[in-house]
Structure formats: C-alpha cells, structure tokens
JSON list of C-alpha atoms in Angstrom, two decimals:
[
{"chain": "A", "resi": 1, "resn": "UNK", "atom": "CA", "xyz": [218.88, 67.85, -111.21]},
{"chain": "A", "resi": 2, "resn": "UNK", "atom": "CA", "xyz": [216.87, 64.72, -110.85]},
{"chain": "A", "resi": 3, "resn": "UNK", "atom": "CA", "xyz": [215.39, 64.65, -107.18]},
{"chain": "A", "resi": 4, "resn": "UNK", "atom": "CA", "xyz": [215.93, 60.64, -107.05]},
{"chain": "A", "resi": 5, "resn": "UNK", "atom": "CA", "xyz": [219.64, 61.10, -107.82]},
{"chain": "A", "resi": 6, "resn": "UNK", "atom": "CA", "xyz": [219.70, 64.14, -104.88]},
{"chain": "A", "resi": 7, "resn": "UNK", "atom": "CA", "xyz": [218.36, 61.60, -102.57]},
{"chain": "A", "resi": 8, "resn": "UNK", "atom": "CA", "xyz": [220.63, 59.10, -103.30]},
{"chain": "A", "resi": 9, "resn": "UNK", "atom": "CA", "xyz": [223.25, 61.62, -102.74]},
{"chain": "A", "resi": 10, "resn": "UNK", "atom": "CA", "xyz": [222.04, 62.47, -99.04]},
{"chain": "A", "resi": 11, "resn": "UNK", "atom": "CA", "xyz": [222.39, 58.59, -98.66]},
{"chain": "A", "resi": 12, "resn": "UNK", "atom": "CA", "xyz": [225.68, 58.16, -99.87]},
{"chain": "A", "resi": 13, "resn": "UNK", "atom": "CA", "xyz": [228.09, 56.88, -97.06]},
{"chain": "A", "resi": 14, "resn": "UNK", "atom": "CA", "xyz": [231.82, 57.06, -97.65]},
{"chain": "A", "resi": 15, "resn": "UNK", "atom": "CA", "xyz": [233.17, 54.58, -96.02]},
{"chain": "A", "resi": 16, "resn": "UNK", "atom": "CA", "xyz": [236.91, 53.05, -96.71]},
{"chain": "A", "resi": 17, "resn": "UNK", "atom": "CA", "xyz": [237.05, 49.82, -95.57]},
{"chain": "A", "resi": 18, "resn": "UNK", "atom": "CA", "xyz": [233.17, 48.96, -96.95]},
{"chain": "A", "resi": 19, "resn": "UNK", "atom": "CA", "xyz": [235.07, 50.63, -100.16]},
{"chain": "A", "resi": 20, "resn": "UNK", "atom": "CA", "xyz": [238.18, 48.41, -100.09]},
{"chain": "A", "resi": 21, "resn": "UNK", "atom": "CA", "xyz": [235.73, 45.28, -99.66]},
{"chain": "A", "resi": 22, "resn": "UNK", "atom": "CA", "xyz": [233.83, 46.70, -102.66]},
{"chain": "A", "resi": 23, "resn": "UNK", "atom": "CA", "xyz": [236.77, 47.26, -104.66]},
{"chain": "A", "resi": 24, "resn": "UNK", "atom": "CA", "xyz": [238.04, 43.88, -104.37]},
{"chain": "A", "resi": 25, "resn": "UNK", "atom": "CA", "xyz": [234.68, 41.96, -105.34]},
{"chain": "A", "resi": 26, "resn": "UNK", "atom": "CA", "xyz": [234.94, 44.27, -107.70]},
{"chain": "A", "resi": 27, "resn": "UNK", "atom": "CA", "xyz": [238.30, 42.92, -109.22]},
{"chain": "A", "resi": 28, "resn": "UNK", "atom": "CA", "xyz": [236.81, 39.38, -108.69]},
{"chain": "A", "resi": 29, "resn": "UNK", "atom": "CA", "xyz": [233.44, 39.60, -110.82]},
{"chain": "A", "resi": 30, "resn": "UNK", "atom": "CA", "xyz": [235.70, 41.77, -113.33]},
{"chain": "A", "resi": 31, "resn": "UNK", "atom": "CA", "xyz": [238.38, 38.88, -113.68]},
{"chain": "A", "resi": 32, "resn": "UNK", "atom": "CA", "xyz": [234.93, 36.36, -113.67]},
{"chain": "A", "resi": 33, "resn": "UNK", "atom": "CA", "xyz": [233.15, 38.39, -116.08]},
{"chain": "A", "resi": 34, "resn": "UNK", "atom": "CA", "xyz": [236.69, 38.13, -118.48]},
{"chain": "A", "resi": 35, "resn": "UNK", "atom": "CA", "xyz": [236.96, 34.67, -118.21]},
{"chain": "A", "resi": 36, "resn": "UNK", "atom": "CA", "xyz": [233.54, 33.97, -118.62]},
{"chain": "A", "resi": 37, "resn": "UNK", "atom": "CA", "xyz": [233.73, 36.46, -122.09]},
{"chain": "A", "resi": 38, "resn": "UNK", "atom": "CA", "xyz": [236.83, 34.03, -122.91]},
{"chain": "A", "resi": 39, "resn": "UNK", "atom": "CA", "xyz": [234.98, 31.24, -122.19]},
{"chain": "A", "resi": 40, "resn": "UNK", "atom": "CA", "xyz": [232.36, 32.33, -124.41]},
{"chain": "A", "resi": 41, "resn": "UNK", "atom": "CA", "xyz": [234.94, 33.03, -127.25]},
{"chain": "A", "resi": 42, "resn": "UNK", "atom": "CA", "xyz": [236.23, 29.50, -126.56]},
{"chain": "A", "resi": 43, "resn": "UNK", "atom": "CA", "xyz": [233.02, 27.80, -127.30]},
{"chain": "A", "resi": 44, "resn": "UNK", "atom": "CA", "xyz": [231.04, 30.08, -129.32]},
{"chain": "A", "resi": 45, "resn": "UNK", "atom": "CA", "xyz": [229.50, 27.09, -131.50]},
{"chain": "A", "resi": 46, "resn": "UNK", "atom": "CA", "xyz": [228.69, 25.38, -128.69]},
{"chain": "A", "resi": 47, "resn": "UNK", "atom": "CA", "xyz": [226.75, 28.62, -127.24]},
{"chain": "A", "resi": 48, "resn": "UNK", "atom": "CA", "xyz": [225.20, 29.34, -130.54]},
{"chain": "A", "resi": 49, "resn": "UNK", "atom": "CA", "xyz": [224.26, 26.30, -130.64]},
{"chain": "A", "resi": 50, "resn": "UNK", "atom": "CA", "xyz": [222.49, 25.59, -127.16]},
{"chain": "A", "resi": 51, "resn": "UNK", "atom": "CA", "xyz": [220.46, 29.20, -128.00]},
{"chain": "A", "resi": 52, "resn": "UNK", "atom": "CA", "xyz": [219.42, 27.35, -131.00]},
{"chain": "A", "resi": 53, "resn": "UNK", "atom": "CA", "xyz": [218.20, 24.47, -129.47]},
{"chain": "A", "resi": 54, "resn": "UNK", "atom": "CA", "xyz": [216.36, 26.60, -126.70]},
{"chain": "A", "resi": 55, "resn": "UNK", "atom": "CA", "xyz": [214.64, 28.78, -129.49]},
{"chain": "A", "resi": 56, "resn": "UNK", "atom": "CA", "xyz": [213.59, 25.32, -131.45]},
{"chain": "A", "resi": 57, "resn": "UNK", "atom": "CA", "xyz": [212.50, 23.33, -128.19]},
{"chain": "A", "resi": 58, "resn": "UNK", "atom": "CA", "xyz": [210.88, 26.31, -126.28]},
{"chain": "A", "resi": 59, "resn": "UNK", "atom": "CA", "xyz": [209.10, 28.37, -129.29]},
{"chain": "A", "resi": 60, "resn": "UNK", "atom": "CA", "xyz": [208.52, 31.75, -128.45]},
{"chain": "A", "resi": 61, "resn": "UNK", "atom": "CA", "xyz": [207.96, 31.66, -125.36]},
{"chain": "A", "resi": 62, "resn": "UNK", "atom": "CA", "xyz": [211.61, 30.50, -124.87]},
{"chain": "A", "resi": 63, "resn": "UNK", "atom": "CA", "xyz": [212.66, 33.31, -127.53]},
{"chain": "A", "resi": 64, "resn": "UNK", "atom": "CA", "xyz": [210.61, 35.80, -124.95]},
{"chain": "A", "resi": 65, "resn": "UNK", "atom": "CA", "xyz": [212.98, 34.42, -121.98]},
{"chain": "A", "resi": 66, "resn": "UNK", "atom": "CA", "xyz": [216.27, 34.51, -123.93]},
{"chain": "A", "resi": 67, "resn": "UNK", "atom": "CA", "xyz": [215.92, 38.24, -124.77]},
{"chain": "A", "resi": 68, "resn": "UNK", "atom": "CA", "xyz": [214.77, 39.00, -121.45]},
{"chain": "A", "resi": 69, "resn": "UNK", "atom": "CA", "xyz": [217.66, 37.37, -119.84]},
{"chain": "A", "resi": 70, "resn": "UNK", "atom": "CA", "xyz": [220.09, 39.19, -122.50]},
{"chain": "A", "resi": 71, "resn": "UNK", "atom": "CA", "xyz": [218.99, 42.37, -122.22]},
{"chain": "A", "resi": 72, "resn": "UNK", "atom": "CA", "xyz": [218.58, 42.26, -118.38]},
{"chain": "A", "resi": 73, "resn": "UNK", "atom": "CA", "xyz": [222.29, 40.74, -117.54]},
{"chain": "A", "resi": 74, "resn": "UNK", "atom": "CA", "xyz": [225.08, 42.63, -119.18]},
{"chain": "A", "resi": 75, "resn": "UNK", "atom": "CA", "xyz": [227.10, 40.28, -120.96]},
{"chain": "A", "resi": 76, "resn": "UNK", "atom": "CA", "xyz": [229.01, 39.37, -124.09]},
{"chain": "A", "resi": 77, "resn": "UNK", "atom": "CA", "xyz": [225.66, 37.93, -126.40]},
{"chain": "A", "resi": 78, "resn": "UNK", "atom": "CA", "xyz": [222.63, 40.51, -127.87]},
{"chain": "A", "resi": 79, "resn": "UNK", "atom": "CA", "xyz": [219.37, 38.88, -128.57]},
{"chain": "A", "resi": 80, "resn": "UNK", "atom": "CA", "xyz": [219.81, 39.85, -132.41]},
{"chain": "A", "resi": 81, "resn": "UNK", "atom": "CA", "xyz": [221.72, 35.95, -132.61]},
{"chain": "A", "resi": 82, "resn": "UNK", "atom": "CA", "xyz": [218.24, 34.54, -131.09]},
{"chain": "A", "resi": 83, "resn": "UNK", "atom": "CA", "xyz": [215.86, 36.56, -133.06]},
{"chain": "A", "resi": 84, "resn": "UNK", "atom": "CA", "xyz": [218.01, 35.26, -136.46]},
{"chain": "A", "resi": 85, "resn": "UNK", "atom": "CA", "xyz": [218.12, 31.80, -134.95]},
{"chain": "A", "resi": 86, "resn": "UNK", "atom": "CA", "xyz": [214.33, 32.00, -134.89]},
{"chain": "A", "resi": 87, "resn": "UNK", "atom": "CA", "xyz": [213.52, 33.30, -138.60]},
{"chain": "A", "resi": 88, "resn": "UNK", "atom": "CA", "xyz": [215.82, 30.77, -139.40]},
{"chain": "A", "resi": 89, "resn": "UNK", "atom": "CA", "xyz": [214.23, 28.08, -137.96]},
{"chain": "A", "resi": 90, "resn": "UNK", "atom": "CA", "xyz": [210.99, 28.67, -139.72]},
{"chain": "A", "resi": 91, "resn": "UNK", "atom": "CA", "xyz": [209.32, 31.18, -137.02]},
{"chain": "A", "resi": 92, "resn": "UNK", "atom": "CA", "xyz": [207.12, 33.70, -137.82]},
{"chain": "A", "resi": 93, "resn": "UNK", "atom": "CA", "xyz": [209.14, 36.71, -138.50]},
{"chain": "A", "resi": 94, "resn": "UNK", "atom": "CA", "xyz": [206.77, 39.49, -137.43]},
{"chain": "A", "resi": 95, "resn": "UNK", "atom": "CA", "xyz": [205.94, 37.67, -134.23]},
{"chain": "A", "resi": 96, "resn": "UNK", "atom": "CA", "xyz": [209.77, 36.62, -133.47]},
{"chain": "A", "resi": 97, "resn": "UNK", "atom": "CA", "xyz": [210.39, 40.21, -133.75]},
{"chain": "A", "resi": 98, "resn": "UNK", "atom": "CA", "xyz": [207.76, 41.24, -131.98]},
{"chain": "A", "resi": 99, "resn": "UNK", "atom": "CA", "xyz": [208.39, 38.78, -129.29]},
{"chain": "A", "resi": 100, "resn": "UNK", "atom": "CA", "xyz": [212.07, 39.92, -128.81]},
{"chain": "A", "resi": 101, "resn": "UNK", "atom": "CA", "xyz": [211.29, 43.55, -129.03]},
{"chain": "A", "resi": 102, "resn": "UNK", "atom": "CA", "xyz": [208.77, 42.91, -125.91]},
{"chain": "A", "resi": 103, "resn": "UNK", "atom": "CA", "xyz": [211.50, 40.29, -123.87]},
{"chain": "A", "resi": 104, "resn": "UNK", "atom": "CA", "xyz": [214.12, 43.48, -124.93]},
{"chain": "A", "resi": 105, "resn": "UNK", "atom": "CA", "xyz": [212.29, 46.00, -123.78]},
{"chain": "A", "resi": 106, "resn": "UNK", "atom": "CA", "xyz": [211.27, 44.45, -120.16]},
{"chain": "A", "resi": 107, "resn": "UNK", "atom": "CA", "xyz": [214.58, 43.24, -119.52]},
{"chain": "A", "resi": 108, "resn": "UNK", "atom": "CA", "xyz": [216.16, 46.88, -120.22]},
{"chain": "A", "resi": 109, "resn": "UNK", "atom": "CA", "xyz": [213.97, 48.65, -118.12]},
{"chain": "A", "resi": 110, "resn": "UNK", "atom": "CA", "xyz": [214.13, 45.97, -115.15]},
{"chain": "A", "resi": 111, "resn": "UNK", "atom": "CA", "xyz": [218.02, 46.68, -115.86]},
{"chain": "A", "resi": 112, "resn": "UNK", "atom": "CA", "xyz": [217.29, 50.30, -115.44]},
{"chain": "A", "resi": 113, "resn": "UNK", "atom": "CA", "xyz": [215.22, 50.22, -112.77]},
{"chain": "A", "resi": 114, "resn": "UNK", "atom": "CA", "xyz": [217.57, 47.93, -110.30]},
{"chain": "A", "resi": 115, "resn": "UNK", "atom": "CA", "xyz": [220.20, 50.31, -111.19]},
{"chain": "A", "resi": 116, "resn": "UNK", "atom": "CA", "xyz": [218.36, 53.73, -110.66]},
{"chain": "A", "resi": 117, "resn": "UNK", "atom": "CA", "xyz": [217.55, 51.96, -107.43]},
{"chain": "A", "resi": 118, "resn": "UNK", "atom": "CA", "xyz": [220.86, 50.41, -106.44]},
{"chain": "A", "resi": 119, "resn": "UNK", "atom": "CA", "xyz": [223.59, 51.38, -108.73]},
{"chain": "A", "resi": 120, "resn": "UNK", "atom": "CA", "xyz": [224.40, 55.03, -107.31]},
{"chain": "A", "resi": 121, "resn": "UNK", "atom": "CA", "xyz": [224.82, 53.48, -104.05]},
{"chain": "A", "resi": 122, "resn": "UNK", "atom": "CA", "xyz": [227.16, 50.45, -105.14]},
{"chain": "A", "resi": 123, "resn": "UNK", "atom": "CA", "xyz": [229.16, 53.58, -107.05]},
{"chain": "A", "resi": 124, "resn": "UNK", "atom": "CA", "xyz": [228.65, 55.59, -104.28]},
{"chain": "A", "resi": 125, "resn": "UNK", "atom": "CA", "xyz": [230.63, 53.28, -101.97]},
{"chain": "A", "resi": 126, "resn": "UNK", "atom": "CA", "xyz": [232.91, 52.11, -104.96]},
{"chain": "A", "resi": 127, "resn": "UNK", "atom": "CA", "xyz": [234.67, 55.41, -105.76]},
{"chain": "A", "resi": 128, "resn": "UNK", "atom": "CA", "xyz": [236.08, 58.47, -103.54]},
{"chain": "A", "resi": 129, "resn": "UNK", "atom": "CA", "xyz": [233.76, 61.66, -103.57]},
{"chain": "A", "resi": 130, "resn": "UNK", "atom": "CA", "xyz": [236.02, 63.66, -106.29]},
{"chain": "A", "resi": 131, "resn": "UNK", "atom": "CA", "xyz": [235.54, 60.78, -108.46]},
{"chain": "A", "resi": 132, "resn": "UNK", "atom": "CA", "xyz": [232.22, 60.31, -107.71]},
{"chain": "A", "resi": 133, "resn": "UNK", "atom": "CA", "xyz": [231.66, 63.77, -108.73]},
{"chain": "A", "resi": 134, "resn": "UNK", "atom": "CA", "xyz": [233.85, 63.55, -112.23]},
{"chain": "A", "resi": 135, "resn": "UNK", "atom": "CA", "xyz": [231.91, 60.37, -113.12]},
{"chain": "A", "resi": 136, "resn": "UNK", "atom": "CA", "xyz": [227.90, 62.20, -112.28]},
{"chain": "A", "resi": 137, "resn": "UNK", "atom": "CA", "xyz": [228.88, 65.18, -114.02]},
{"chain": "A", "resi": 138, "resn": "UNK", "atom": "CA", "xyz": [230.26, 62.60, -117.11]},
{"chain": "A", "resi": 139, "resn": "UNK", "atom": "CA", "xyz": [227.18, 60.69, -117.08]},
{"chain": "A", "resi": 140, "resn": "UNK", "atom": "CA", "xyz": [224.51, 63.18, -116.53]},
{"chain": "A", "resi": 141, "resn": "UNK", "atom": "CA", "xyz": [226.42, 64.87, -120.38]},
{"chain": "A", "resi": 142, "resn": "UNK", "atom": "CA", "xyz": [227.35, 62.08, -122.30]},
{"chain": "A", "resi": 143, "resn": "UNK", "atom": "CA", "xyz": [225.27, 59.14, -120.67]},
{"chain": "A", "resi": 144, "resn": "UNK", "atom": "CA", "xyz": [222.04, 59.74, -123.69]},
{"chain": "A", "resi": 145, "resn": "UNK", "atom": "CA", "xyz": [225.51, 59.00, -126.10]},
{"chain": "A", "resi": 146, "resn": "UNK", "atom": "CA", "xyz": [226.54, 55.30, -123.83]},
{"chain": "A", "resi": 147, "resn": "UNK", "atom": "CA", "xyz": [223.22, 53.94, -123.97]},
{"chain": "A", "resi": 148, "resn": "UNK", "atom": "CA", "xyz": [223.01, 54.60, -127.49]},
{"chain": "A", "resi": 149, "resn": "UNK", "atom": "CA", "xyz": [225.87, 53.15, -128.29]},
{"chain": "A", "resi": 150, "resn": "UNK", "atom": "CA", "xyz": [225.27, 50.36, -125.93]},
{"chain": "A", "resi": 151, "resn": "UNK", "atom": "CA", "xyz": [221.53, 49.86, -127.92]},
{"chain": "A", "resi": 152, "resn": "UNK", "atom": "CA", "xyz": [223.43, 49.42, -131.38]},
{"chain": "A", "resi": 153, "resn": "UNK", "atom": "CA", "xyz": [226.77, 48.39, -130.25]},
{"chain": "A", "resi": 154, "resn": "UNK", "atom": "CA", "xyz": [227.77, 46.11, -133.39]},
{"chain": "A", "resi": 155, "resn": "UNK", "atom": "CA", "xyz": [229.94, 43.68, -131.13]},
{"chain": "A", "resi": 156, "resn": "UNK", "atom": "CA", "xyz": [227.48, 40.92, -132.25]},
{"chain": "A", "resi": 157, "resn": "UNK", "atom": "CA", "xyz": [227.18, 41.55, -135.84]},
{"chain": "A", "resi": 158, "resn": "UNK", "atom": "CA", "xyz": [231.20, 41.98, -135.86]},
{"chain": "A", "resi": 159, "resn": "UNK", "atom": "CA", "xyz": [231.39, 38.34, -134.15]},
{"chain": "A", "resi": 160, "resn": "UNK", "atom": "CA", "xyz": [229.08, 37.02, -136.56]},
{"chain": "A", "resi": 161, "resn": "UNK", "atom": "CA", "xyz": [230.81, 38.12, -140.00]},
{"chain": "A", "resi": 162, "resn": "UNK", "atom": "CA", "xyz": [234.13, 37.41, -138.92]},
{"chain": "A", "resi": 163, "resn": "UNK", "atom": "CA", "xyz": [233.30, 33.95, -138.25]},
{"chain": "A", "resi": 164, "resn": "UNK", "atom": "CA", "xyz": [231.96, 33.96, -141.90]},
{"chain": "A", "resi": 165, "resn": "UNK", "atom": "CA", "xyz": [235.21, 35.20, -142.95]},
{"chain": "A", "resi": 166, "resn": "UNK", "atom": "CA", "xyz": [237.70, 33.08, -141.00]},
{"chain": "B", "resi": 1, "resn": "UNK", "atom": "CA", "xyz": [219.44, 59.63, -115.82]},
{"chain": "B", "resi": 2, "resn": "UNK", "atom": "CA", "xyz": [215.89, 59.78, -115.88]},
{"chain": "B", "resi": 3, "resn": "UNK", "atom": "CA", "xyz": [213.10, 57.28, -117.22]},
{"chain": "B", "resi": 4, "resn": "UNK", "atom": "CA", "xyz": [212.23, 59.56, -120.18]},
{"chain": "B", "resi": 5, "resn": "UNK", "atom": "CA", "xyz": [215.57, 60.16, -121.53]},
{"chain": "B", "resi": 6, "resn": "UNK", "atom": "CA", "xyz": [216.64, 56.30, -121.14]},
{"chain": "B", "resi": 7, "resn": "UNK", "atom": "CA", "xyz": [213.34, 55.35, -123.22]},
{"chain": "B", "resi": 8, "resn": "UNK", "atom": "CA", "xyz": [214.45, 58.49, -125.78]},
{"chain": "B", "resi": 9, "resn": "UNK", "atom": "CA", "xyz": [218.04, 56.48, -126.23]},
{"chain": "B", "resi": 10, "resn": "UNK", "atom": "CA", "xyz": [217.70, 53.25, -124.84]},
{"chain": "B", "resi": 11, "resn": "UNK", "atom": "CA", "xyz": [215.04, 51.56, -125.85]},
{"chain": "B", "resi": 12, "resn": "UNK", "atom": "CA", "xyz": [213.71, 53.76, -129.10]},
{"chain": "B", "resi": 13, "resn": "UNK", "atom": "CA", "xyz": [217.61, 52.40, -130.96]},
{"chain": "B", "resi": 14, "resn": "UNK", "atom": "CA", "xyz": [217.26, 49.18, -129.72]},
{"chain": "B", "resi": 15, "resn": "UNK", "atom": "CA", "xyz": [213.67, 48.46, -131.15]},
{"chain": "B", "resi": 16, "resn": "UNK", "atom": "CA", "xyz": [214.64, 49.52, -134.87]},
{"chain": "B", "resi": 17, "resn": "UNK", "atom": "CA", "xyz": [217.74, 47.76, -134.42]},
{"chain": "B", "resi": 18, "resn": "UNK", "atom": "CA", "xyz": [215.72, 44.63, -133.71]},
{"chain": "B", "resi": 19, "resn": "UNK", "atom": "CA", "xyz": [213.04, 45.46, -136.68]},
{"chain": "B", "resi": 20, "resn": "UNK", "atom": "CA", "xyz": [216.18, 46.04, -138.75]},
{"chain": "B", "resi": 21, "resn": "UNK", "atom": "CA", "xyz": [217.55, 42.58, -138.04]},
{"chain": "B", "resi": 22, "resn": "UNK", "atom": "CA", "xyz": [214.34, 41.03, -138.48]},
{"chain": "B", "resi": 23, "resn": "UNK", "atom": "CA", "xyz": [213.59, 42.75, -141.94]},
{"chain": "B", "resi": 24, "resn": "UNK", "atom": "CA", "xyz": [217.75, 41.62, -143.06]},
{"chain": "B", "resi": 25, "resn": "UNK", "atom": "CA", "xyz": [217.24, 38.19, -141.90]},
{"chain": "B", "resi": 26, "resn": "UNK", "atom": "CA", "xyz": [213.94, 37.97, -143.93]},
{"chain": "B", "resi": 27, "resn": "UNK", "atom": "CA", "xyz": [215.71, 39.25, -146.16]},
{"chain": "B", "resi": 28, "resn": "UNK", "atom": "CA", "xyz": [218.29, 36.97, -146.74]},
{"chain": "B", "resi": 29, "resn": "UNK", "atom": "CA", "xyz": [215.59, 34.44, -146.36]},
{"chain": "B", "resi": 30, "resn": "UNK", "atom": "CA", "xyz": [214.16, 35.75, -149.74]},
{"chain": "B", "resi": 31, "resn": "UNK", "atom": "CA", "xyz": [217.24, 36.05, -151.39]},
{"chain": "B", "resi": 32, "resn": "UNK", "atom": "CA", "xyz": [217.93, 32.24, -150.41]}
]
C-alpha cells in the first residue's frame, strides 16, 4: 500500500455537513462543466478556430501553453487539434511535436501531482467511508486501465471525422 | 496510484499518441 495514500487516510475527516456542502458544489461545477461541454459543441468552429489563431500568432511558445493548459485542466479538447493546427500551418513538425509532447507531459504530471496532494481529501470528504473504500479498492485495480484510456481516449479524433462526414 | 505506475500508463500512451498524430498529419501533408 502506498504510504502517501495511508497518510491521507489518517487525515481523512468524515464530516456530513462539510460533505453535503461538497456534494452540492459538486452538482454545480458538474452542471457548469456540461454546459460549458455544450457550449463547446455549440461553437466548435469558433473554438477551433481561436486555437488556430493562438498557434499562428504565438508560435510555439503559444503551442507549449495550449498543451499545457489541455492536459492540466480536464476538459472536452486534447492537444492533438493544436499539434495538427500547427503542422498545418507550416510549423516544423518534429519541433511541434516535440513541443506538445513537453507542454503534455508537464501539464499531466502537475495534474497528478495536485491530485495525489489534494484529490483523496476532496474524495475523502465527498463520499461516505464504504464508498470510499469500494472506489480505493476500484482504483488501486483498474486505475493503470483509466489513465490509459484517458491517454488515447479517441473523443477528439471521433469529433474531428464526424465533422468531415456531416 | 503511485508516480511510477502513472508515468508506465499515463504519460508513456500519451507521447506515441502525440508522435502518432504528428507522423499522420505529416502524412497527409505528403499525400496533399
């Protein structure tokens, strides 16, 4: 068992009401986070579009921020759209890559880090202890299989083709 | 889950999914 996690255990305080508070901001950055990903449906072109003008006004160094930002925030847009925005604007294509692989990788370990340092607590207060326990035990089998998938989840690619076939 | 096993299936799938993407779009590049 991972001595971190054991700590964070020890510090885990069950408390209702700080878990009825939590559940309801919850609900509220769910129901923003859906109507931001509708949003983003809405006015795809115009999103595509702005990331396109970022990548062609700011260079790389704009391509560097971009994947950083969409790696580090979950949210409905991979950096794959940027790094083809960028070949296709005339950009190096070992250095775009390059470029994104480095903005990728900081932004997913900055993501992992806040998380392995705040996330079991947030959860911790979130959820009752049976729970709690259901959803460790879940994560400490199958979690290797969620990032994966998370890593090469084709949600972009599946956007992008269907728009070519509409 | 620890550092190691997040780099093992975190990061590791998303780097050759970006090389992919970058080799596809050159790719297509070529072919056009």
């Amino acid at each position: 068992m991972n001595p971190k996690l054991d700590k964070s255990k020890r510090e885990c305080i069950h408390n209702p009401e700080l878990r009825l508070q939590l559940q309801i901001i919850d609900v509220i950055v769910a129901l923003v986070f859906i109507g931001l990903c509708i949003l983003a449906l809405a006015n795809y072109h115009a999103i595509k579009e702005a990331i396109t003008l970022e990548i062609e006004g700011y260079g790389l160094a704009g391509l560097l921020v971009m994947s950083f930002i969409l790696e580090f925030v979950p949210q409905f847009i991979n950096p794959h759209w940027g790094l083809l925005v960028a070949i296709a604007a005339g950009f190096n294509i070992y250095l775009s890559t390059l470029v994104v692989i480095i903005g990728g990788i900081i932004g997913s370990l900055v993501g992992f880090n806040v998380g392995q340092k705040y996330g079991f607590q947030f959860i911790c207060a979130i959820f009752n202890p049976k729970t709690l326990k259901k959803i460790v035990e879940g994560w400490n089998k199958y979690g290797g299989i969620f990032v994966l998938v998370s890593a090469l989840t084709p949600v972009q690619y599946g956007l992008l083709f269907s728009e070519h076939w509409a | 889950m620890s550092r190691r096993k997040f780099l093992i299936w975190g990061i590791i799938p998303r780097i050759i999914s970006y090389c992919t993407v970058g080799a596809l779009a050159a790719l297509g590049i070529g072919f056009l």
